[in-house]
Amino acid sequence: MLSQERTQTASGNFLFDEEFLDEARNENTNDPEEDEPLSWRLDNSDSLSDWTIVIVRKSDASNTVTYHVHKNILAIGPRKSEYFTRLFKIDKGVSESTTSTSTITLEDSAVDAFPIMLDYMYFLIDNVEDDSTVEATALRYLSRYFIIRKLYEHVTEFIQEDLRPETATTYLLEADIYRDEKIAMAACALCAHCLKDIARENVTSLTELSPRLFQSIVTADELKCDSAALSIIVVGHLEYYSDDVNTDFLNALTSSKFMPIISSKVAESLLHFYLACQGNNQGETSLLDESLRERCISSLAKSWKQVATNLKETKDKVDDEQTEINERTDAASSDLDWSKINTDILEASLCIAKDEVDSKDRKLKRKQIKIDSHNEEIIQLKKKSENQIDSLNEEISQLKNNILFGEISQFNTDIGVYGRARKRRMLRVDSD
């Protein structure tokens, strides 16, 4: 029992005596929860909550989450919600005011982001966390819905810094859910500019996008992707959403404006989609882009060696892989359609093969001409060398003769001089 003894000062104010303060300090030490900040996470009876928020998940109305909150936190201060400020000032006749309960239905990601919003309002976090990419767009939506101006400012700054190729598809998907056009436009432009890198690093993130969102990326002005690589990415998405492929969608994704060249790896699959749309086109007003068929045939024809091998291997049997593609694309094409296409592919392949052979022949002829020219040069050089050698041999022979004649002449001269000198000596001897 705390002591109630007090002493009165000269000013008339009362102070707790030292014994009372010591007992208060001891009691505070024994109950560490007394220093815990006010939070919506505390038990309702402990936090003295005076308002309840029930969040209903839009995808499953039976899935609800209840939060016991405090009106003063929601409606007062720099992180207040103007939504709740206005609500709390409404007359008691409103059902929410009567029950002190708000029931709100939200998208799944907003339901997951709601606790983060409350933590922000209760000052339990200073700002949006670095790993909040998935919840960021939902938090931006919640900040607008509940009119929390500071949160809107902070989360928008976070998104501006966090939007990059690795997160662009997530932001595009979430922005579409909440109809956030600014984020959607920025994310779409980034996806288009970095489409090849995104597909290489995380192709699954592209298949998570709806056909409409994927089309917005491929047709964006910011698209930066070479045609062959783009065709592979597009076919991957078409096969994933094969049931949703129609003439308009196929034309939009394969326009010759940004896909003039089709990879031979996916040309046959695109032909299946082309024929499937052709077979189901009776009820559609739009027409298939005929250039798609020509581009696919041209792509396959350029690999004419492989085409010839495939035709030989599949002459008397059905290719299992092709059957799988047929089932996946639900191709409503007749045998006549494929027979005509195979004929066109073979014809184009033969033309390309002939062009390649003619080109190689021309190259061989040019090489042979060069070889003959080089051989003639070698012969001329050989003759020239032989003539030079003969000339050098003559010069050497002449030099030898000259040297030999000179030596003989000098020898004769030397002998004459010696003889005359000897004769003079003999004459002197005789005279003596």
Coordinates of C-alpha atoms in Angstrom, one line a residue:
M1 CA 0.0 0.0 0.0
L2 CA 1.5 3.3 -1.1
S3 CA 2.0 5.8 1.6
Q4 CA -0.3 8.8 1.5
E5 CA 1.7 11.0 3.8
R6 CA 2.4 14.4 2.3
T7 CA 4.2 17.6 3.5
Q8 CA 2.9 21.1 2.7
T9 CA 5.3 23.7 1.4
A10 CA 5.2 27.4 2.1
S11 CA 3.5 28.0 -1.2
G12 CA 0.7 25.7 -0.3
N13 CA 1.6 22.9 -2.8
F14 CA 1.9 19.4 -1.6
L15 CA 4.8 17.1 -2.5
F16 CA 5.0 13.3 -2.1
D17 CA 7.5 12.4 0.6
E18 CA 10.6 10.3 -0.2
E19 CA 9.1 7.1 1.1
F20 CA 6.2 7.5 -1.3
L21 CA 8.6 8.1 -4.3
D22 CA 10.7 5.1 -3.4
E23 CA 7.6 2.8 -3.3
A24 CA 6.4 4.3 -6.7
R25 CA 9.8 3.6 -8.3
N26 CA 9.8 0.0 -7.0
E27 CA 6.3 -0.6 -8.3
N28 CA 7.2 0.8 -11.7
T29 CA 10.2 -1.6 -11.9
N30 CA 8.0 -4.6 -11.2
D31 CA 5.6 -3.7 -14.1
P32 CA 7.7 -3.0 -17.2
E33 CA 4.6 -2.9 -19.4
E34 CA 3.8 0.5 -17.9
D35 CA 6.4 2.1 -20.2
E36 CA 5.1 0.5 -23.4
P37 CA 3.8 3.1 -25.8
L38 CA 0.2 3.3 -26.8
S39 CA -0.5 0.9 -29.6
W40 CA -3.4 -0.8 -31.4
R41 CA -1.6 -4.0 -30.8
L42 CA -2.2 -3.9 -27.1
D43 CA -5.1 -5.8 -25.5
N44 CA -8.3 -3.8 -25.8
S45 CA -8.9 -3.6 -22.0
D46 CA -5.3 -2.5 -21.4
S47 CA -5.1 0.1 -24.1
L48 CA -8.6 1.6 -23.3
S49 CA -9.5 1.5 -26.9
D50 CA -12.6 3.6 -27.8
W51 CA -13.1 2.7 -31.5
T52 CA -13.1 -0.6 -33.5
I53 CA -12.2 -1.0 -37.2
V54 CA -13.3 -4.2 -39.0
I55 CA -11.4 -4.9 -42.2
V56 CA -13.1 -7.2 -44.7
R57 CA -11.1 -8.9 -47.4
K58 CA -12.7 -8.2 -50.8
S59 CA -11.8 -11.6 -52.2
D60 CA -13.3 -13.4 -49.2
A61 CA -16.0 -11.6 -47.3
S62 CA -15.8 -14.1 -44.5
N63 CA -12.2 -13.3 -43.9
T64 CA -12.1 -10.2 -41.5
V65 CA -9.6 -8.6 -39.2
T66 CA -10.5 -6.5 -36.2
Y67 CA -8.4 -3.6 -34.9
H68 CA -9.1 -1.9 -31.5
V69 CA -7.9 1.7 -32.0
H70 CA -8.0 5.1 -30.3
K71 CA -9.9 8.1 -31.7
N72 CA -7.4 10.6 -30.4
I73 CA -4.6 8.9 -32.4
L74 CA -6.7 8.5 -35.6
A75 CA -8.1 12.1 -35.6
I76 CA -5.5 14.3 -34.0
G77 CA -1.8 15.1 -34.7
P78 CA 0.5 15.4 -37.7
R79 CA -0.3 11.9 -38.9
K80 CA -4.0 12.1 -38.4
S81 CA -6.7 10.7 -40.8
E82 CA -9.0 13.5 -42.0
Y83 CA -11.5 10.7 -42.8
F84 CA -11.8 9.8 -39.2
T85 CA -11.6 13.4 -38.0
R86 CA -14.8 14.1 -40.0
L87 CA -16.4 10.8 -39.0
F88 CA -16.0 11.4 -35.3
K89 CA -17.6 14.8 -35.6
I90 CA -20.8 13.3 -37.2
D91 CA -24.0 13.2 -35.1
K92 CA -24.8 10.2 -33.0
G93 CA -27.5 9.2 -35.4
V94 CA -24.9 7.6 -37.7
S95 CA -24.6 3.9 -37.2
E96 CA -20.8 4.0 -36.9
S97 CA -21.0 6.6 -34.2
T98 CA -23.6 4.5 -32.4
T99 CA -21.5 1.3 -32.5
S100 CA -18.1 3.0 -32.4
T101 CA -17.2 0.6 -35.2
S102 CA -16.1 1.1 -38.8
T103 CA -16.4 -1.7 -41.3
I104 CA -14.3 -1.3 -44.4
T105 CA -13.8 -3.7 -47.4
L106 CA -10.4 -3.6 -49.0
E107 CA -8.3 -5.4 -51.7
D108 CA -6.0 -8.1 -50.5
S109 CA -2.8 -6.1 -50.6
A110 CA -4.5 -3.2 -48.8
V111 CA -5.7 -5.5 -46.1
D112 CA -2.0 -6.6 -45.7
A113 CA -0.9 -3.0 -45.7
F114 CA -3.4 -1.8 -43.1
P115 CA -1.3 -2.7 -40.1
I116 CA 1.6 -0.7 -41.5
M117 CA -0.7 2.3 -41.9
L118 CA -1.7 2.0 -38.2
D119 CA 1.9 1.6 -37.1
Y120 CA 2.7 4.8 -39.0
M121 CA -0.2 6.7 -37.4
Y122 CA 0.8 5.5 -33.9
F123 CA 4.4 6.6 -34.5
L124 CA 5.6 3.1 -34.1
I125 CA 7.6 3.5 -37.3
D126 CA 9.2 6.6 -38.7
N127 CA 8.7 6.0 -42.4
V128 CA 7.9 3.4 -45.0
E129 CA 10.2 0.4 -44.6
D130 CA 12.7 -0.5 -47.3
D131 CA 11.1 -3.9 -48.0
S132 CA 7.6 -2.5 -48.5
T133 CA 7.5 -2.8 -52.4
V134 CA 4.5 -5.1 -52.3
E135 CA 2.5 -2.9 -49.9
A136 CA 3.7 0.5 -51.2
T137 CA 1.0 1.1 -53.8
A138 CA -1.7 -0.2 -51.4
L139 CA -0.3 2.2 -48.7
R140 CA -0.6 5.1 -51.2
Y141 CA -4.2 4.1 -51.8
L142 CA -4.9 3.9 -48.1
S143 CA -3.3 7.3 -47.5
R144 CA -5.7 8.8 -50.1
Y145 CA -8.7 6.8 -48.9
F146 CA -8.3 7.9 -45.2
I147 CA -6.7 11.2 -46.2
I148 CA -3.4 10.9 -44.3
R149 CA -1.3 13.6 -45.9
K150 CA 2.0 12.8 -44.3
L151 CA 1.8 9.1 -45.2
Y152 CA 0.9 10.0 -48.8
E153 CA 4.0 12.2 -49.0
H154 CA 6.3 9.6 -47.5
V155 CA 5.0 6.6 -49.5
T156 CA 5.2 8.5 -52.8
E157 CA 8.8 9.4 -52.1
F158 CA 9.5 5.8 -51.3
I159 CA 7.9 4.6 -54.6
Q160 CA 9.9 7.1 -56.6
E161 CA 13.2 5.7 -55.2
D162 CA 12.0 2.0 -55.2
L163 CA 10.7 1.9 -58.8
R164 CA 13.3 0.0 -60.8
P165 CA 13.3 -2.9 -63.3
E166 CA 13.2 -5.5 -60.6
T167 CA 10.1 -4.0 -59.0
A168 CA 8.4 -2.5 -62.1
T169 CA 5.9 -5.4 -62.8
T170 CA 4.8 -5.4 -59.1
Y171 CA 4.1 -1.7 -59.2
L172 CA 2.2 -2.0 -62.5
L173 CA 0.1 -4.9 -61.2
E174 CA -0.7 -3.1 -58.0
A175 CA -1.3 0.3 -59.7
D176 CA -3.8 -1.4 -61.9
I177 CA -5.7 -2.8 -58.9
Y178 CA -6.0 0.6 -57.3
R179 CA -6.3 2.6 -60.6
D180 CA -3.3 4.7 -59.8
E181 CA -2.6 6.1 -63.2
K182 CA 0.6 7.9 -62.4
I183 CA 2.3 4.8 -61.0
A184 CA 0.9 2.6 -63.7
M185 CA 2.3 4.9 -66.5
A186 CA 5.7 5.1 -64.9
A187 CA 5.9 1.4 -64.2
C188 CA 4.6 0.5 -67.7
A189 CA 7.2 2.8 -69.4
L190 CA 10.0 1.2 -67.3
C191 CA 8.8 -2.3 -68.1
A192 CA 8.8 -1.5 -71.8
H193 CA 12.3 0.1 -71.7
C194 CA 13.8 -2.9 -69.8
L195 CA 11.6 -5.7 -71.1
K196 CA 14.4 -7.9 -72.3
D197 CA 16.3 -7.6 -68.9
I198 CA 13.1 -8.3 -67.0
A199 CA 12.3 -11.4 -69.1
R200 CA 15.8 -12.7 -68.6
E201 CA 15.9 -12.1 -64.8
N202 CA 12.3 -13.0 -63.9
V203 CA 10.0 -14.1 -66.7
T204 CA 7.4 -15.2 -64.2
S205 CA 6.8 -11.6 -63.2
L206 CA 5.6 -11.0 -66.8
T207 CA 3.2 -13.9 -66.9
E208 CA 1.6 -12.6 -63.7
L209 CA 0.4 -9.5 -65.7
S210 CA -2.9 -9.7 -67.4
P211 CA -3.1 -9.8 -71.2
R212 CA -4.2 -6.2 -71.1
L213 CA -1.3 -5.0 -69.0
F214 CA 1.2 -7.0 -71.0
Q215 CA -0.2 -5.5 -74.2
S216 CA 0.3 -2.0 -72.7
I217 CA 4.0 -2.8 -72.2
V218 CA 4.6 -4.2 -75.7
T219 CA 2.8 -1.4 -77.5
A220 CA 4.3 1.4 -75.3
D221 CA 6.4 4.1 -77.1
E222 CA 9.3 3.4 -74.6
L223 CA 9.7 -0.3 -75.8
K224 CA 13.4 -1.2 -76.2
C225 CA 13.7 -4.8 -77.2
D226 CA 15.1 -6.4 -80.4
S227 CA 12.5 -8.0 -82.6
A228 CA 13.6 -11.7 -82.3
A229 CA 13.9 -11.5 -78.5
L230 CA 10.5 -9.8 -78.3
S231 CA 8.9 -12.5 -80.4
I232 CA 10.1 -15.1 -77.8
I233 CA 8.8 -13.1 -74.9
V234 CA 5.4 -12.6 -76.6
V235 CA 4.9 -16.3 -77.5
G236 CA 5.7 -17.2 -73.8
H237 CA 2.8 -14.9 -72.7
L238 CA 0.5 -16.1 -75.5
E239 CA 1.0 -19.7 -74.4
Y240 CA 0.3 -18.9 -70.8
Y241 CA -2.9 -17.1 -71.7
S242 CA -3.8 -19.2 -74.7
D243 CA -7.5 -19.2 -73.8
D244 CA -7.6 -15.4 -74.0
V245 CA -5.9 -15.1 -77.4
N246 CA -8.1 -13.5 -80.1
T247 CA -7.4 -11.6 -83.4
D248 CA -7.1 -8.2 -81.8
F249 CA -4.8 -9.4 -79.1
L250 CA -2.6 -11.3 -81.5
N251 CA -2.4 -8.4 -84.0
A252 CA -1.5 -6.0 -81.2
L253 CA 1.4 -8.1 -79.8
T254 CA 2.9 -9.0 -83.2
S255 CA 2.7 -5.8 -85.2
S256 CA 5.4 -5.5 -87.8
K257 CA 6.1 -2.0 -86.5
F258 CA 8.0 -3.4 -83.6
M259 CA 8.3 -7.1 -84.6
P260 CA 9.6 -7.2 -88.2
I261 CA 11.7 -10.3 -87.5
I262 CA 10.5 -13.4 -85.7
S263 CA 12.8 -15.9 -84.1
S264 CA 12.8 -19.3 -85.7
K265 CA 12.4 -20.8 -82.3
V266 CA 8.8 -19.6 -81.9
A267 CA 7.7 -19.0 -85.5
E268 CA 5.9 -22.3 -85.7
S269 CA 4.1 -21.6 -82.4
L270 CA 3.0 -18.2 -83.7
L271 CA 1.7 -19.9 -86.9
H272 CA -0.5 -22.1 -84.6
F273 CA -2.0 -19.0 -82.9
Y274 CA -2.5 -17.4 -86.3
L275 CA -4.4 -20.4 -87.6
A276 CA -6.4 -20.7 -84.4
C277 CA -7.5 -17.1 -84.7
Q278 CA -8.2 -17.6 -88.4
G279 CA -10.4 -20.6 -87.6
N280 CA -12.3 -18.7 -84.9
N281 CA -12.5 -15.4 -86.8
Q282 CA -16.0 -15.9 -88.3
G283 CA -17.6 -13.9 -85.5
E284 CA -15.0 -11.2 -85.3
T285 CA -15.0 -8.0 -87.3
S286 CA -11.2 -7.4 -87.2
L287 CA -8.9 -9.2 -89.7
L288 CA -5.7 -11.0 -89.0
D289 CA -2.5 -9.3 -90.0
E290 CA -1.4 -11.4 -93.1
S291 CA 2.2 -10.2 -92.7
L292 CA 2.5 -12.3 -89.5
R293 CA 2.1 -15.5 -91.6
E294 CA 4.7 -14.2 -94.1
R295 CA 7.2 -13.3 -91.3
C296 CA 6.8 -16.7 -89.7
I297 CA 7.3 -18.5 -93.0
S298 CA 10.3 -16.3 -93.8
S299 CA 11.8 -17.1 -90.3
L300 CA 11.4 -20.8 -90.7
A301 CA 12.7 -20.7 -94.3
K302 CA 15.9 -19.1 -93.2
S303 CA 16.5 -22.2 -91.1
W304 CA 15.9 -24.4 -94.2
K305 CA 18.3 -27.1 -93.2
Q306 CA 16.4 -27.7 -89.9
V307 CA 13.1 -27.5 -91.8
A308 CA 14.3 -30.2 -94.2
T309 CA 15.4 -32.3 -91.3
N310 CA 12.0 -31.9 -89.5
L311 CA 10.1 -32.7 -92.7
K312 CA 12.1 -35.9 -93.1
E313 CA 11.7 -36.9 -89.4
T314 CA 8.0 -36.2 -89.2
K315 CA 6.9 -37.5 -92.6
D316 CA 5.1 -40.5 -91.3
K317 CA 4.4 -39.5 -87.7
V318 CA 2.8 -36.8 -85.6
D319 CA 5.3 -34.7 -83.7
D320 CA 4.5 -34.9 -79.9
E321 CA 5.7 -31.4 -79.2
Q322 CA 3.5 -30.0 -82.0
T323 CA 0.5 -31.9 -80.7
E324 CA 1.1 -30.3 -77.3
I325 CA 1.2 -26.8 -79.0
N326 CA -2.1 -27.7 -80.9
E327 CA -3.8 -28.5 -77.6
R328 CA -2.4 -25.5 -75.8
T329 CA -3.4 -23.1 -78.5
D330 CA -6.7 -24.9 -79.4
A331 CA -5.8 -24.4 -83.0
A332 CA -8.9 -24.8 -85.2
S333 CA -6.8 -25.3 -88.3
S334 CA -7.5 -27.9 -91.0
D335 CA -4.9 -30.3 -92.5
L336 CA -5.3 -28.2 -95.7
D337 CA -4.2 -25.1 -93.8
W338 CA -1.0 -26.7 -92.6
S339 CA -0.4 -28.4 -95.9
K340 CA -0.5 -25.0 -97.7
I341 CA 1.8 -23.5 -95.0
N342 CA 4.2 -26.4 -95.2
T343 CA 4.3 -26.0 -99.0
D344 CA 5.0 -22.3 -98.6
I345 CA 7.7 -23.0 -96.0
L346 CA 9.3 -25.6 -98.3
E347 CA 9.1 -23.3 -101.3
A348 CA 10.6 -20.4 -99.4
S349 CA 13.3 -22.7 -98.0
L350 CA 14.2 -24.0 -101.4
C351 CA 14.5 -20.4 -102.7
I352 CA 16.7 -19.4 -99.8
A353 CA 18.7 -22.6 -100.1
K354 CA 19.2 -21.8 -103.8
D355 CA 20.2 -18.3 -103.1
E356 CA 22.7 -19.6 -100.5
V357 CA 24.1 -22.1 -102.9
D358 CA 24.4 -19.5 -105.7
S359 CA 26.0 -17.1 -103.3
K360 CA 28.5 -19.7 -102.3
D361 CA 29.2 -20.5 -105.9
R362 CA 29.8 -16.9 -106.6
K363 CA 32.2 -16.7 -103.6
L364 CA 34.0 -19.8 -104.8
K365 CA 34.4 -18.4 -108.3
R366 CA 35.7 -15.1 -106.9
K367 CA 38.1 -17.1 -104.8
Q368 CA 39.2 -19.2 -107.8
I369 CA 39.9 -16.1 -109.8
K370 CA 42.0 -14.7 -107.0
I371 CA 43.9 -18.0 -106.7
D372 CA 44.5 -18.0 -110.5
S373 CA 45.7 -14.5 -110.3
H374 CA 48.0 -15.3 -107.4
N375 CA 49.4 -18.3 -109.3
E376 CA 50.1 -16.2 -112.4
E377 CA 51.9 -13.7 -110.1
I378 CA 53.9 -16.5 -108.6
I379 CA 54.9 -17.7 -112.1
Q380 CA 55.9 -14.2 -113.1
L381 CA 57.8 -13.7 -109.9
K382 CA 59.6 -17.1 -110.5
K383 CA 60.6 -16.1 -114.0
K384 CA 61.8 -12.8 -112.8
S385 CA 63.8 -14.4 -110.0
E386 CA 65.4 -16.9 -112.5
N387 CA 66.4 -14.0 -114.8
Q388 CA 67.8 -12.1 -111.9
I389 CA 69.8 -15.2 -110.8
D390 CA 71.2 -15.7 -114.3
S391 CA 72.2 -12.0 -114.4
L392 CA 73.8 -12.3 -111.1
N393 CA 75.7 -15.4 -112.2
E394 CA 77.0 -13.6 -115.2
E395 CA 78.1 -10.7 -113.1
I396 CA 79.9 -13.1 -110.7
S397 CA 81.6 -14.9 -113.6
Q398 CA 82.7 -11.6 -115.1
L399 CA 84.0 -10.5 -111.8
K400 CA 85.9 -13.7 -111.4
N401 CA 87.5 -13.3 -114.9
N402 CA 88.4 -9.8 -114.2
I403 CA 90.0 -10.6 -110.8
L404 CA 91.9 -13.6 -112.4
F405 CA 93.2 -11.5 -115.3
G406 CA 94.3 -8.7 -113.0
E407 CA 96.2 -11.1 -110.8
I408 CA 98.0 -12.7 -113.7
S409 CA 98.9 -9.3 -115.1
Q410 CA 100.2 -8.1 -111.8
F411 CA 102.2 -11.4 -111.4
N412 CA 103.9 -10.9 -114.8
T413 CA 104.7 -7.3 -114.0
D414 CA 106.2 -8.3 -110.7
I415 CA 108.3 -11.0 -112.4
G416 CA 109.6 -8.5 -115.0
V417 CA 110.6 -6.0 -112.3
Y418 CA 112.3 -8.8 -110.4
G419 CA 114.2 -10.0 -113.5
R420 CA 115.4 -6.5 -114.4
A421 CA 116.6 -5.9 -110.8
R422 CA 118.5 -9.2 -110.8
K423 CA 120.1 -8.5 -114.1
R424 CA 121.4 -5.1 -112.8
R425 CA 122.9 -6.8 -109.7
M426 CA 124.7 -9.4 -111.9
L427 CA 126.1 -6.7 -114.1
R428 CA 127.5 -4.8 -111.0
V429 CA 129.1 -8.1 -109.8
D430 CA 130.8 -8.7 -113.1
S431 CA 132.1 -5.2 -113.3
D432 CA 133.6 -5.5 -109.8

